[in-house]
Coordinates of N, CA and C in Angstrom, one line a residue:
M147 N 1.1 -1.5 0.2 CA 0.0 -0.1 0.1 C 1.1 1.3 -0.2
A148 N 1.9 1.4 0.7 CA 2.9 1.5 0.9 C 3.8 2.5 -0.7
G149 N 4.0 1.6 -1.4 CA 4.4 1.8 -2.1 C 3.6 2.4 -3.0
M150 N 2.3 2.0 -3.7 CA 1.1 2.3 -4.4 C 1.1 4.2 -4.0
K151 N 0.9 4.4 -2.9 CA 1.1 5.9 -2.3 C 2.2 6.6 -3.3
L152 N 3.7 6.4 -3.0 CA 5.2 6.5 -3.5 C 5.0 6.9 -5.3
V153 N 4.1 6.0 -5.1 CA 3.9 5.7 -7.3 C 3.3 6.7 -7.6
L154 N 2.0 7.1 -6.9 CA 1.2 8.4 -7.2 C 1.6 9.3 -7.2
L155 N 2.7 10.0 -6.0 CA 3.3 10.7 -5.6 C 4.1 11.1 -6.8
I156 N 4.7 10.1 -6.5 CA 5.8 10.6 -7.9 C 5.7 10.8 -9.6
A157 N 4.2 10.0 -9.9 CA 3.4 10.5 -10.9 C 2.9 12.2 -10.6
G158 N 2.2 12.1 -10.1 CA 1.5 13.3 -9.2 C 3.0 14.5 -10.0
A159 N 3.5 14.5 -9.1 CA 5.0 14.7 -9.3 C 5.3 15.6 -10.6
A160 N 5.8 14.3 -11.1 CA 6.3 14.3 -12.7 C 5.3 15.4 -13.3
I161 N 3.8 14.7 -14.0 CA 2.2 15.6 -14.7 C 3.5 16.8 -13.9
V162 N 3.2 17.2 -13.4 CA 2.8 18.9 -12.9 C 3.9 19.4 -13.4
L163 N 5.7 19.0 -12.6 CA 6.1 19.4 -13.5 C 7.1 19.2 -15.5
I164 N 6.0 18.1 -16.2 CA 5.8 18.1 -17.4 C 5.2 19.3 -17.8
A165 N 3.6 19.7 -17.5 CA 3.3 20.8 -17.1 C 3.8 22.6 -17.4
Q166 N 3.6 22.4 -16.3 CA 5.0 23.5 -15.3 C 6.2 23.8 -17.3
S167 N 6.8 23.2 -16.8 CA 7.5 23.3 -18.0 C 7.7 23.6 -19.5
S168 N 6.5 22.7 -20.1 CA 6.2 22.8 -21.7 C 5.0 24.5 -21.4
W169 N 4.7 25.3 -20.6 CA 4.1 26.3 -20.5 C 5.1 27.1 -20.3
L170 N 6.5 26.9 -19.6 CA 7.2 28.1 -19.8 C 8.1 27.8 -21.1
F171 N 7.2 26.9 -21.1 CA 8.3 26.8 -22.9 C 8.0 27.6 -23.6
T172 N 7.0 27.2 -24.0 CA 6.3 27.4 -25.5 C 5.1 29.1 -25.0
D173 N 5.7 29.8 -24.2 CA 5.5 31.2 -23.4 C 6.3 31.8 -23.4
A174 N 8.2 31.4 -23.2 CA 8.2 32.1 -23.8 C 8.5 32.0 -24.7
R175 N 8.3 31.5 -25.7 CA 8.7 31.2 -27.0 C 8.0 32.2 -28.0
K176 N 6.8 32.1 -27.6 CA 6.0 33.5 -27.5 C 6.1 34.3 -27.7
H177 N 7.0 35.2 -26.2 CA 7.7 36.7 -26.1 C 8.9 36.6 -26.4
S178 N 9.7 36.0 -27.1 CA 11.1 35.8 -27.4 C 12.0 36.0 -26.1
R179 N 12.1 34.6 -24.9 CA 12.6 35.7 -24.0 C 12.9 33.7 -23.3
Y180 N 14.6 33.3 -24.2 CA 15.1 32.7 -23.9 C 13.3 30.8 -23.5
P181 N 13.6 30.6 -24.4 CA 12.7 29.1 -23.9 C 13.3 27.9 -23.8
W182 N 14.1 28.0 -23.9 CA 14.7 26.2 -23.8 C 15.1 26.6 -21.9
F183 N 15.9 28.1 -21.5 CA 16.4 28.0 -20.2 C 14.5 27.7 -19.3
W184 N 14.0 28.5 -19.7 CA 13.0 28.1 -19.1 C 12.1 26.9 -18.8
G185 N 11.9 26.2 -20.0 CA 11.3 24.6 -20.5 C 12.4 23.6 -18.6
I186 N 13.6 24.7 -19.6 CA 15.0 23.1 -17.9 C 14.5 23.5 -16.9
W187 N 14.0 24.7 -16.9 CA 14.8 24.6 -14.8 C 13.1 24.3 -14.8
G188 N 11.9 24.6 -15.5 CA 10.7 24.5 -15.0 C 10.5 22.7 -14.7
L189 N 11.8 22.0 -15.4 CA 11.7 20.8 -15.6 C 11.9 20.0 -13.9
I190 N 13.4 21.0 -13.2 CA 14.1 21.2 -12.5 C 12.9 21.3 -11.1
Q191 N 12.3 22.0 -10.6 CA 11.2 22.6 -10.0 C 10.2 22.7 -10.1
C192 N 9.3 22.8 -8.6 CA 8.5 23.6 -8.8 C 7.9 24.4 -7.5
P193 N 7.4 25.5 -7.2 CA 6.8 26.6 -8.2 C 7.4 27.5 -8.7
M194 N 9.2 27.9 -8.3 CA 9.5 28.8 -7.7 C 10.3 29.3 -10.0
P195 N 10.1 28.3 -10.8 CA 10.6 28.5 -12.4 C 9.5 29.5 -12.5
L196 N 8.5 29.4 -12.3 CA 6.9 29.5 -12.6 C 7.2 30.7 -11.9
L197 N 7.5 31.7 -10.4 CA 7.1 32.8 -10.8 C 8.5 33.9 -10.8
F198 N 9.3 33.4 -11.1 CA 10.0 34.1 -11.5 C 10.2 34.6 -12.8
Y199 N 9.2 32.8 -14.2 CA 8.9 33.9 -14.9 C 8.4 34.9 -14.9
L200 N 6.7 34.7 -14.1 CA 6.0 35.4 -13.9 C 6.2 37.0 -14.1
L201 N 7.6 37.2 -13.0 CA 7.9 38.6 -12.2 C 8.9 38.8 -13.3
I202 N 9.5 38.6 -14.4 CA 10.0 38.8 -15.1 C 10.0 39.0 -16.4
V203 N 9.4 38.2 -16.4 CA 8.9 38.1 -18.1 C 7.5 38.6 -18.3
R204 N 7.0 38.4 -17.5 CA 4.8 39.0 -18.0 C 4.2 40.1 -17.3
V205 N 5.6 40.6 -15.9 CA 5.2 42.0 -15.4 C 5.6 43.0 -16.8
D206 N 5.4 43.8 -16.7 CA 6.0 45.2 -17.4 C 5.9 46.1 -16.9
W207 N 6.9 46.7 -16.4 CA 8.3 47.0 -15.1 C 8.1 48.8 -15.7
S208 N 8.1 48.6 -17.3 CA 8.3 49.8 -17.7 C 6.5 51.0 -16.8
Q209 N 5.8 49.6 -17.0 CA 4.5 50.7 -16.4 C 4.4 51.3 -14.9
Y210 N 5.6 50.6 -14.5 CA 5.4 50.9 -13.1 C 6.3 52.3 -12.7
R211 N 7.6 51.9 -13.1 CA 8.2 53.5 -13.8 C 7.5 54.5 -13.8
K212 N 6.8 54.6 -15.2 CA 6.4 55.6 -15.4 C 5.2 56.1 -14.2
R213 N 4.4 55.5 -13.9 CA 4.1 55.9 -12.6 C 4.8 56.5 -11.3
K214 N 5.7 55.8 -11.4 CA 6.6 56.4 -10.4 C 7.1 57.9 -10.5
G215 N 7.5 57.6 -11.6 CA 8.1 59.5 -11.6 C 6.8 60.4 -12.0
S216 N 5.9 59.4 -12.3 CA 4.5 61.2 -12.6 C 4.4 61.7 -11.5

């Protein structure tokens, strides 16, 4: 029984990592921002690559600079 739980846990983790990695890769390719880097990093761990990607690539920091300067 414990062996089955371990297999399910590993399978679930693999599904999450592959889904995260493929989303990061395809979205980074759309934005021309190092897709291989984000895809490989997304395979290694979760959720830090996703959080960093959203903060670095997806957030338009120029809007915040314009508001701060006004």
